Coordinates of C-alpha atoms in Angstrom, one line a residue:
Chain S
M1 CA 27.3 -29.6 -72.9
S2 CA 25.3 -28.8 -69.8
L3 CA 27.7 -28.2 -67.4
R4 CA 31.6 -28.6 -68.1
I5 CA 34.1 -28.5 -65.5
S6 CA 38.2 -28.5 -66.6
A7 CA 41.4 -28.4 -64.5
L8 CA 39.1 -27.0 -61.5
R9 CA 41.8 -26.5 -58.6
K10 CA 40.9 -25.1 -55.5
S11 CA 42.8 -25.3 -52.3
F12 CA 42.1 -23.6 -48.7
D13 CA 44.8 -22.1 -46.4
G14 CA 47.2 -24.1 -48.6
R15 CA 45.9 -27.4 -48.5
V16 CA 45.0 -28.5 -51.9
V17 CA 40.8 -29.8 -51.8
L18 CA 41.0 -30.1 -55.5
D19 CA 44.0 -31.1 -57.6
G20 CA 43.1 -30.7 -61.6
V21 CA 39.0 -31.9 -62.0
D22 CA 37.6 -32.5 -65.0
L23 CA 33.8 -33.4 -65.3
D24 CA 31.4 -33.1 -68.0
V25 CA 27.8 -33.3 -67.7
Q26 CA 24.9 -33.8 -70.1
A27 CA 21.7 -32.9 -70.5
G28 CA 19.2 -35.5 -69.2
E29 CA 22.2 -37.0 -67.1
F30 CA 22.5 -37.8 -63.5
V31 CA 25.8 -38.1 -61.9
A32 CA 26.2 -39.3 -58.3
V33 CA 29.7 -37.9 -56.7
L34 CA 30.8 -40.1 -54.2
G35 CA 33.9 -39.4 -51.7
A36 CA 35.2 -39.6 -48.2
N37 CA 34.8 -36.5 -46.0
G38 CA 37.1 -33.4 -47.3
S39 CA 37.8 -35.1 -50.4
G40 CA 36.5 -31.9 -52.1
K41 CA 33.1 -33.0 -53.6
S42 CA 30.8 -30.3 -51.8
T43 CA 33.7 -27.8 -52.9
I44 CA 32.8 -28.9 -56.7
L45 CA 29.4 -27.8 -56.2
R46 CA 30.0 -24.4 -54.6
C47 CA 32.5 -23.6 -57.1
V48 CA 30.1 -23.8 -59.6
V49 CA 27.5 -22.0 -58.3
G50 CA 30.1 -18.9 -56.8
L51 CA 30.2 -19.9 -53.5
E52 CA 33.7 -20.6 -53.8
S53 CA 36.3 -18.8 -56.1
P54 CA 38.7 -21.7 -57.7
D55 CA 42.4 -20.7 -57.5
S56 CA 42.1 -21.6 -61.5
G57 CA 40.1 -23.9 -63.7
D58 CA 37.1 -23.2 -66.2
I59 CA 33.2 -23.9 -65.3
L60 CA 30.7 -23.9 -68.1
V61 CA 27.2 -23.7 -67.6
N62 CA 25.6 -24.2 -70.6
E63 CA 28.5 -22.5 -72.7
V64 CA 28.5 -19.9 -70.2
P65 CA 31.2 -19.2 -67.6
A66 CA 29.7 -19.2 -64.0
R67 CA 30.2 -16.0 -62.1
P68 CA 30.1 -15.2 -58.7
G69 CA 26.3 -14.9 -58.1
A70 CA 25.1 -15.0 -61.6
S71 CA 25.8 -19.3 -61.8
Q72 CA 23.0 -20.8 -64.6
A73 CA 23.0 -23.2 -61.7
A74 CA 20.4 -24.2 -58.9
M75 CA 21.5 -26.1 -55.8
V76 CA 20.1 -27.7 -53.0
F77 CA 21.5 -28.0 -49.6
Q78 CA 22.0 -30.6 -47.1
K79 CA 20.9 -28.5 -44.5
I80 CA 17.5 -27.3 -46.4
H81 CA 18.3 -24.1 -46.0
L82 CA 14.5 -22.4 -46.7
V83 CA 12.8 -20.1 -43.9
G84 CA 11.1 -22.4 -41.8
R85 CA 8.2 -19.7 -40.7
R86 CA 7.1 -19.4 -44.2
S87 CA 4.9 -21.6 -46.7
A88 CA 6.1 -23.8 -49.0
L89 CA 4.8 -21.6 -52.1
D90 CA 6.4 -18.5 -50.9
N91 CA 9.7 -20.4 -50.3
V92 CA 9.7 -21.8 -53.9
C93 CA 8.7 -18.5 -54.9
T94 CA 12.5 -17.4 -53.5
G95 CA 14.0 -19.6 -56.8
A96 CA 12.7 -17.1 -58.7
L97 CA 14.0 -13.8 -56.9
G98 CA 17.2 -13.1 -59.5
R99 CA 14.5 -12.4 -62.3
L100 CA 11.9 -10.0 -60.6
P101 CA 11.7 -6.8 -60.6
L102 CA 12.6 -5.2 -57.3
H103 CA 9.2 -3.7 -56.4
R104 CA 7.4 -6.9 -57.1
S105 CA 9.8 -9.4 -55.2
L106 CA 10.1 -7.5 -51.7
S107 CA 7.5 -9.5 -50.2
P108 CA 5.5 -12.6 -50.9
L109 CA 2.6 -10.3 -51.3
L110 CA 3.9 -8.8 -54.2
F111 CA 4.6 -11.8 -55.7
P112 CA 3.5 -12.1 -59.7
A113 CA 0.1 -14.2 -60.1
A114 CA 1.9 -16.2 -63.0
L115 CA 5.0 -17.0 -60.3
R116 CA 2.8 -18.1 -58.2
A117 CA 1.4 -20.6 -60.6
E118 CA 5.0 -21.6 -61.5
A119 CA 5.8 -22.4 -57.8
M120 CA 2.6 -24.4 -57.8
R121 CA 4.0 -26.5 -60.7
C122 CA 7.6 -26.9 -59.3
L123 CA 5.7 -27.9 -56.0
D124 CA 3.2 -30.5 -57.9
R125 CA 6.4 -32.0 -60.0
V126 CA 8.1 -33.1 -56.5
G127 CA 4.7 -34.3 -55.3
L128 CA 3.6 -31.7 -53.0
A129 CA 1.0 -29.4 -54.5
D130 CA -1.5 -30.0 -51.3
Q131 CA 1.1 -29.2 -48.5
A132 CA 1.6 -25.5 -51.0
D133 CA 0.0 -23.1 -48.2
Q134 CA 1.9 -25.4 -44.6
P135 CA 4.3 -23.5 -43.1
V136 CA 7.9 -25.4 -44.0
R137 CA 8.7 -26.0 -40.6
R138 CA 5.7 -28.4 -40.4
L139 CA 6.6 -30.9 -43.2
S140 CA 8.7 -33.7 -42.3
G141 CA 12.6 -33.5 -42.6
G142 CA 11.8 -35.3 -46.4
Q143 CA 8.8 -33.0 -47.6
Q144 CA 11.6 -30.0 -46.8
Q145 CA 14.1 -31.6 -49.0
R146 CA 11.7 -31.5 -51.9
V147 CA 10.6 -27.6 -51.6
A148 CA 13.8 -26.7 -51.9
I149 CA 14.3 -28.9 -54.6
A150 CA 11.2 -27.2 -56.0
R151 CA 13.1 -24.0 -54.9
A152 CA 15.5 -25.1 -57.4
L153 CA 13.3 -25.5 -60.4
C154 CA 11.4 -22.2 -60.4
R155 CA 15.1 -21.0 -60.6
R156 CA 14.7 -23.0 -64.0
A157 CA 18.2 -23.4 -64.6
P158 CA 19.5 -26.3 -66.8
V159 CA 22.1 -27.6 -64.2
L160 CA 20.8 -29.0 -60.8
L161 CA 23.0 -29.4 -57.8
A162 CA 22.4 -31.4 -55.0
D163 CA 25.4 -31.4 -52.1
E164 CA 24.3 -34.0 -49.8
P165 CA 20.5 -34.1 -50.5
V166 CA 19.8 -37.4 -48.1
S167 CA 22.3 -37.5 -45.5
A168 CA 19.9 -36.2 -42.5
L169 CA 16.6 -38.2 -44.2
D170 CA 15.3 -41.4 -43.0
P171 CA 16.0 -44.6 -46.2
H172 CA 12.3 -44.1 -47.4
A173 CA 12.8 -39.7 -47.6
A174 CA 16.2 -40.4 -49.2
E175 CA 14.6 -42.9 -51.9
H176 CA 11.5 -40.3 -52.1
V177 CA 14.3 -38.0 -52.9
L178 CA 16.7 -39.1 -55.0
T179 CA 13.9 -41.1 -57.4
V180 CA 12.7 -37.1 -57.9
L181 CA 16.2 -35.3 -58.8
A182 CA 16.2 -39.0 -61.3
G183 CA 12.7 -38.1 -62.7
L184 CA 14.2 -34.5 -63.3
A185 CA 17.4 -35.5 -65.1
G186 CA 14.3 -37.5 -67.2
D187 CA 13.0 -34.6 -67.7
G188 CA 16.2 -32.6 -69.4
L189 CA 18.1 -31.0 -66.6
A190 CA 21.4 -32.1 -65.7
V191 CA 21.6 -33.6 -62.1
V192 CA 24.9 -33.7 -60.0
A193 CA 24.3 -35.0 -56.7
V194 CA 27.0 -35.5 -53.8
L195 CA 26.0 -38.6 -51.9
H196 CA 27.5 -40.7 -49.0
Q197 CA 25.4 -43.9 -49.9
P198 CA 27.2 -45.7 -53.0
E199 CA 24.0 -48.0 -52.9
L200 CA 21.7 -45.2 -53.8
A201 CA 24.0 -44.1 -56.0
R202 CA 24.3 -47.5 -57.9
E203 CA 20.3 -47.1 -57.8
H204 CA 19.6 -44.0 -59.2
A205 CA 22.4 -42.6 -61.2
H206 CA 23.0 -42.7 -64.4
R207 CA 26.7 -42.2 -63.8
V208 CA 29.0 -42.4 -60.5
V209 CA 31.9 -40.3 -60.2
G210 CA 34.6 -40.8 -57.0
L211 CA 36.7 -38.3 -55.8
A212 CA 40.3 -38.7 -53.8
D213 CA 42.9 -36.8 -52.9
G214 CA 41.5 -34.0 -54.9
S215 CA 41.4 -36.0 -57.8
I216 CA 38.6 -37.9 -60.2
A217 CA 39.1 -41.7 -59.1
V218 CA 36.3 -43.1 -60.2
D219 CA 34.1 -42.1 -63.4
A220 CA 32.0 -45.0 -64.6
A221 CA 28.4 -46.3 -65.2
P222 CA 26.9 -47.7 -61.9
E223 CA 26.9 -50.9 -62.8
S224 CA 30.8 -51.2 -63.3
V225 CA 31.3 -49.7 -59.9
S226 CA 32.6 -52.4 -58.1
D227 CA 33.3 -52.7 -54.1
R228 CA 37.1 -51.9 -54.6
D229 CA 36.5 -48.9 -56.5
I230 CA 34.3 -48.2 -53.2
E231 CA 36.9 -49.2 -51.2
S232 CA 39.3 -47.1 -52.8
L233 CA 37.7 -44.2 -51.9
Y234 CA 36.5 -43.9 -49.0
G235 CA 39.1 -47.2 -47.7
P236 CA 39.1 -50.5 -46.1
A237 CA 35.7 -51.2 -43.9
G238 CA 35.5 -51.5 -40.7
L239 CA 36.4 -49.2 -37.5
P240 CA 38.9 -49.0 -34.9
P241 CA 37.8 -51.3 -31.5
V242 CA 36.4 -48.8 -29.5
T243 CA 37.7 -49.9 -25.5
V244 CA 34.8 -49.2 -23.2
A245 CA 35.8 -48.8 -19.1
S246 CA 33.8 -51.4 -17.3
A247 CA 32.1 -50.3 -14.9
Chain Y
M1 CA 41.2 -54.1 -20.5
T2 CA 44.0 -53.4 -17.1
A3 CA 45.3 -50.2 -18.8
T4 CA 41.0 -48.7 -19.5
T5 CA 40.4 -49.8 -15.6
D6 CA 43.7 -48.0 -14.3
E7 CA 42.2 -45.0 -16.1
A8 CA 39.3 -45.0 -15.0
T9 CA 40.6 -45.3 -11.7
T10 CA 42.7 -42.2 -11.9
R11 CA 39.7 -40.3 -13.1
T12 CA 37.7 -41.4 -10.1
T13 CA 40.6 -39.2 -7.8
L14 CA 39.2 -36.1 -6.3
P15 CA 40.0 -33.1 -8.3
R16 CA 42.5 -30.7 -6.6
R17 CA 41.2 -27.3 -5.7
R18 CA 41.1 -24.3 -7.6
W19 CA 42.7 -21.6 -5.6
P20 CA 42.3 -17.9 -7.2
T21 CA 45.0 -17.3 -9.3
P22 CA 47.3 -14.0 -8.5
R23 CA 45.9 -12.5 -11.7
M24 CA 42.4 -13.0 -10.5
L25 CA 42.8 -11.8 -7.2
A26 CA 44.1 -8.6 -9.2
L27 CA 41.6 -8.6 -11.6
V28 CA 39.1 -8.2 -7.8
G29 CA 41.4 -5.9 -6.8
V30 CA 40.9 -3.4 -9.4
V31 CA 37.1 -3.7 -10.0
V32 CA 37.0 -2.8 -6.2
A33 CA 39.1 0.0 -6.7
I34 CA 36.8 1.3 -9.6
H35 CA 33.8 0.7 -7.0
V36 CA 36.0 3.0 -4.7
V37 CA 36.5 5.7 -7.1
A38 CA 32.8 6.1 -8.3
M39 CA 31.1 6.1 -5.0
R40 CA 33.4 8.9 -3.9
Q41 CA 32.9 10.8 -7.2
T42 CA 28.9 10.6 -6.3
D43 CA 29.1 11.3 -2.7
F44 CA 28.2 7.7 -1.9
S45 CA 27.3 7.9 1.6
L46 CA 24.9 5.7 4.0
G47 CA 25.4 7.8 6.8
A48 CA 23.7 10.9 5.0
L49 CA 20.8 8.6 3.7
A50 CA 20.2 7.3 7.6
Q51 CA 20.2 10.9 9.0
G52 CA 17.8 12.0 6.4
W53 CA 15.3 9.5 6.3
S54 CA 12.8 11.4 8.3
G55 CA 12.7 14.0 5.4
M56 CA 11.8 11.3 3.6
A57 CA 9.0 10.1 6.0
D58 CA 7.5 13.5 6.1
F59 CA 7.5 13.3 2.0
V60 CA 5.7 10.0 2.1
A61 CA 3.0 10.7 4.8
E62 CA 2.7 14.1 3.1
A63 CA 1.7 11.7 -0.2
I64 CA -0.5 8.7 1.5
P65 CA -3.4 8.7 1.4
P66 CA -3.7 10.2 -2.2
D67 CA -5.8 12.2 -3.7
L68 CA -8.3 9.9 -5.6
S69 CA -11.0 12.5 -6.8
W70 CA -12.4 11.8 -10.2
R71 CA -12.8 14.9 -12.0
G72 CA -10.2 16.3 -10.3
V73 CA -6.8 14.0 -10.3
L74 CA -7.9 10.9 -11.5
L75 CA -9.2 11.3 -14.5
P76 CA -7.1 14.2 -15.4
S77 CA -4.1 11.5 -14.9
I78 CA -6.0 9.0 -16.6
K79 CA -6.0 11.3 -19.9
A80 CA -2.8 12.1 -19.8
A81 CA -1.6 8.3 -19.1
A82 CA -3.0 7.7 -22.4
V83 CA -0.9 10.7 -23.8
T84 CA 2.1 9.0 -22.2
L85 CA 1.1 5.4 -24.0
H86 CA 0.6 7.1 -27.4
I87 CA 3.8 9.1 -26.9
G88 CA 5.5 5.7 -26.5
L89 CA 3.6 3.7 -28.9
L90 CA 4.3 6.3 -32.0
G91 CA 8.3 7.3 -30.7
T92 CA 8.5 3.2 -30.7
T93 CA 6.5 2.1 -34.5
L94 CA 7.5 5.5 -36.2
S95 CA 11.2 4.5 -36.4
V96 CA 10.8 1.2 -37.6
P97 CA 11.1 1.8 -41.5
F98 CA 14.5 4.1 -40.5
A99 CA 16.0 1.5 -37.7
L100 CA 14.9 -1.8 -40.0
A101 CA 17.3 0.3 -43.1
L102 CA 20.0 1.0 -40.9
A103 CA 19.9 -2.3 -39.2
A104 CA 20.5 -3.9 -42.9
L105 CA 23.7 -1.7 -43.5
A106 CA 25.0 -2.1 -40.0
A107 CA 25.0 -6.0 -40.0
R108 CA 28.3 -7.4 -41.4
S109 CA 25.9 -10.2 -42.8
T110 CA 23.5 -7.9 -44.9
T111 CA 25.7 -4.5 -45.5
S112 CA 26.6 -3.7 -48.6
G113 CA 30.4 -2.2 -48.4
L114 CA 32.4 -1.5 -45.9
L115 CA 31.7 2.4 -46.0
A116 CA 27.5 2.0 -45.7
Y117 CA 28.5 -0.7 -42.8
Q118 CA 30.6 2.2 -41.2
T119 CA 28.4 4.9 -42.2
A120 CA 24.9 3.3 -40.5
R121 CA 27.6 2.2 -37.5
S122 CA 28.1 5.8 -37.0
V123 CA 24.8 7.0 -37.5
L124 CA 23.6 4.5 -34.8
S125 CA 26.0 5.7 -32.3
F126 CA 25.2 9.5 -32.6
L127 CA 21.2 8.6 -32.4
R128 CA 22.1 6.3 -29.5
S129 CA 24.6 8.4 -27.4
V130 CA 22.2 11.6 -27.8
P131 CA 19.7 11.1 -24.9
D132 CA 16.3 11.1 -25.3
V133 CA 15.3 13.9 -23.0
V134 CA 18.1 16.5 -25.0
F135 CA 16.2 15.6 -28.2
A136 CA 13.2 16.4 -26.4
L137 CA 14.2 19.6 -25.4
V138 CA 15.9 20.5 -29.2
F139 CA 12.4 19.5 -30.6
V140 CA 10.5 21.5 -27.7
T141 CA 12.6 24.6 -29.6
A142 CA 10.9 23.4 -32.8
V143 CA 7.6 22.6 -32.3
G144 CA 6.9 23.9 -28.8
L145 CA 5.7 22.3 -25.7
G146 CA 3.9 19.5 -26.1
P147 CA 3.7 15.8 -26.8
F148 CA 5.1 15.9 -30.5
A149 CA 8.4 17.0 -29.5
G150 CA 8.5 13.6 -27.4
V151 CA 7.3 11.5 -30.0
L152 CA 10.3 13.4 -32.4
A153 CA 12.7 12.4 -29.4
L154 CA 11.9 9.1 -29.2
V155 CA 11.9 8.5 -32.5
F156 CA 15.5 9.6 -32.8
H157 CA 16.5 8.1 -30.0
N158 CA 14.8 4.9 -30.4
T159 CA 16.0 4.4 -34.0
G160 CA 19.3 4.5 -32.6
V161 CA 19.1 1.9 -30.1
M162 CA 16.8 -0.8 -31.9
G163 CA 18.6 -0.2 -35.0
K164 CA 21.8 -1.5 -33.2
L165 CA 19.9 -4.3 -31.4
W166 CA 18.1 -5.3 -34.9
A167 CA 21.9 -5.5 -36.6
E168 CA 22.9 -7.8 -33.7
A169 CA 19.9 -10.0 -34.3
M170 CA 20.2 -10.0 -37.9
E171 CA 24.0 -10.5 -37.9
E172 CA 23.3 -14.0 -35.8
A173 CA 20.3 -14.8 -38.2
D174 CA 21.6 -18.4 -39.7
P175 CA 23.7 -18.1 -42.6
G176 CA 21.7 -21.1 -44.7
P177 CA 18.7 -19.1 -45.8
R178 CA 21.2 -16.5 -47.4
E179 CA 23.4 -18.8 -49.2
A180 CA 20.4 -20.3 -50.7
L181 CA 19.1 -17.1 -52.1
R182 CA 22.5 -15.7 -53.0
V183 CA 23.2 -19.2 -55.1
H184 CA 19.5 -18.3 -56.9
G185 CA 20.3 -15.1 -57.8
A186 CA 18.8 -12.8 -55.2
S187 CA 19.7 -9.6 -54.3
R188 CA 21.2 -8.2 -51.2
A189 CA 17.7 -6.5 -50.6
Q190 CA 16.4 -9.6 -51.4
V191 CA 18.0 -11.9 -49.0
V192 CA 17.0 -9.2 -46.3
S193 CA 13.5 -9.6 -46.9
H194 CA 13.3 -13.0 -47.4
A195 CA 16.3 -14.9 -45.9
V196 CA 17.1 -12.3 -42.5
V197 CA 13.9 -10.4 -42.0
P198 CA 11.4 -13.5 -41.8
T199 CA 14.6 -16.1 -39.7
V200 CA 15.2 -13.3 -37.3
L201 CA 11.6 -12.2 -36.9
P202 CA 10.2 -13.4 -33.7
Q203 CA 13.8 -11.6 -32.1
L204 CA 12.7 -8.6 -33.9
I205 CA 9.4 -8.6 -32.2
G206 CA 10.9 -9.2 -29.0
L207 CA 13.0 -6.5 -29.3
L208 CA 10.4 -4.2 -30.4
L209 CA 7.9 -4.8 -27.8
Y210 CA 11.0 -4.4 -25.3
R211 CA 11.8 -1.1 -27.0
F212 CA 7.9 0.3 -26.5
D213 CA 7.8 -0.8 -22.7
V214 CA 11.1 1.2 -21.9
N215 CA 9.6 3.9 -24.6
V216 CA 6.2 4.5 -22.5
R217 CA 8.8 4.4 -19.4
S218 CA 10.7 7.2 -21.3
S219 CA 7.7 9.5 -22.3
L220 CA 6.8 9.7 -19.0
V221 CA 10.6 11.1 -18.0
L222 CA 10.0 13.2 -21.0
G223 CA 7.0 15.2 -20.0
L224 CA 9.1 16.2 -16.9
V225 CA 11.1 18.7 -20.0
G226 CA 7.5 19.8 -21.4
A227 CA 6.5 16.9 -23.4
G228 CA 3.2 16.2 -22.1
G229 CA 2.0 13.7 -21.0
I230 CA 1.4 12.1 -17.6
G231 CA 5.1 12.9 -16.4
F232 CA 3.8 17.0 -17.0
L233 CA 1.4 16.1 -14.0
I234 CA 3.6 14.9 -11.9
N235 CA 6.3 17.7 -12.4
Q236 CA 3.0 20.3 -11.5
S237 CA 2.5 18.7 -8.3
I238 CA 5.8 18.2 -7.0
K239 CA 6.1 22.2 -7.8
L240 CA 2.9 23.0 -5.9
F241 CA 3.8 20.3 -3.0
R242 CA 0.6 18.3 -3.7
F243 CA 2.5 15.1 -2.9
D244 CA -1.0 13.1 -2.4
E245 CA -1.7 13.9 -6.1
M246 CA 1.4 12.9 -7.2
F247 CA 0.8 9.5 -5.7
T248 CA -2.4 9.2 -7.3
H249 CA -0.2 9.9 -11.2
I250 CA 2.6 7.1 -9.4
L251 CA -0.4 4.5 -9.0
V252 CA -1.7 5.2 -12.3
V253 CA 1.5 4.9 -14.1
L254 CA 2.0 2.2 -12.3
V255 CA -1.1 0.1 -13.4
L256 CA 0.0 1.9 -17.3
V257 CA 3.3 0.0 -16.9
I258 CA 2.3 -3.5 -15.5
A259 CA -0.4 -3.2 -18.4
V260 CA 2.7 -2.6 -21.0
D261 CA 4.8 -5.4 -19.9
Q262 CA 1.9 -7.8 -19.4
L263 CA 0.7 -7.3 -23.4
S264 CA 4.3 -7.7 -24.5
G265 CA 4.6 -10.4 -22.2
Y266 CA 1.5 -12.1 -24.3
I267 CA 2.9 -11.2 -27.5
R268 CA 6.2 -12.4 -27.2
R269 CA 5.1 -15.9 -25.8
R270 CA 2.2 -16.1 -29.1
I271 CA 5.1 -15.2 -31.3
G272 CA 7.6 -18.0 -29.6
S273 CA 4.8 -20.4 -29.9

């Protein structure tokens, strides 16, 4: 089992966000996590990588307890979090900082040739080898997110977490990014992606998990997830009518 | 829809004037009182200025026209201005490593702990609170009169000022890249060098150029206390009542300051674009 989460609980200022979440993800599996805003989707991922400390529960990554700053999981973020003025290759290399000695890591000029070659392979894996020299700020949003995925790959982690990786992307770029993530699961990684698009989850994921009120309310194969399940996560479709003052 | 229309009508009513509250008036009163005390303590008097204007006029009359003799005044002035520029340059660049290290420890987002944070903040406060002129006097006693004392004085004082400014820039850096690298196992030093510094590099360079600009002007004052450069020549001219020479030196300083300002502005614009 690549990722095992057991009885995970977390609250913020007395408000319970995660109330005993259990989730197992196998190597080679792509799990999409759905749920309304505030349902705790991102909190699960942040607990796995140590950005949040759980109140209780266990998190094992490759049978090793996840510790803050030393989790064996890599992560990509909705806001991408790359350094825009640096090249795609330099950004990808920073995924390996944790295993570099300090004297070879304080500047991109000091990065070992082997690391640069590995970063190039990671960029190639996400289809961006031809953009390696480009400053990240010159790339499109979808390309930037793929650079972030390449950086996570350079971490050599067995588990890849993606926190709303396509929320800020147009449909074409979102499709491309999710295809890459599904391909990485095909390569043997355990991939967990928080999504807000049920149709994309059904299309790309091997399994759909839905969170409601801090607990897992849906856990099924994509073809088994009904519209009623989705409604139970997000509430009935539609918004209250908006009154606009006449001129 | 009727309710909505009524609401819109209500909203178009002219709001009442907001007169100053007693609290605001009291605050203005306090500020005025502080200024009155400050004027008394500094002997501020427009009358004294009006009475003594003829002294200033004599001073200016003696300075004009400036002595522009090449070999005797202008050439030494330009050479001394170059020394002033170099004092300012070295005083700025040699403080960079110290300011960077202290800034990283003095920024809440990058410091290694409360003790390091407080220590770095205290060191920066000390270096900033001791005027560069005082540092210059101290170093003159150690290395003698001359530009080197001025360079050392600026390195120390500028480390304090630039370290503080850089620490604040680092604290305002986007936390996202920092968080991402921490997740990927980067150490604190790696996070600073790969997430914080590159993210705020334009701000750091902008502040560096601003300090260079300030330090060139400070090195002029340091010359007055024996640290060499054109400030030293201005002091000599005043002591010898050669105000025409002094005016020449001031014109050279003017050109120098404008040139440095233009250069800094050009580099800042290039970085910004």
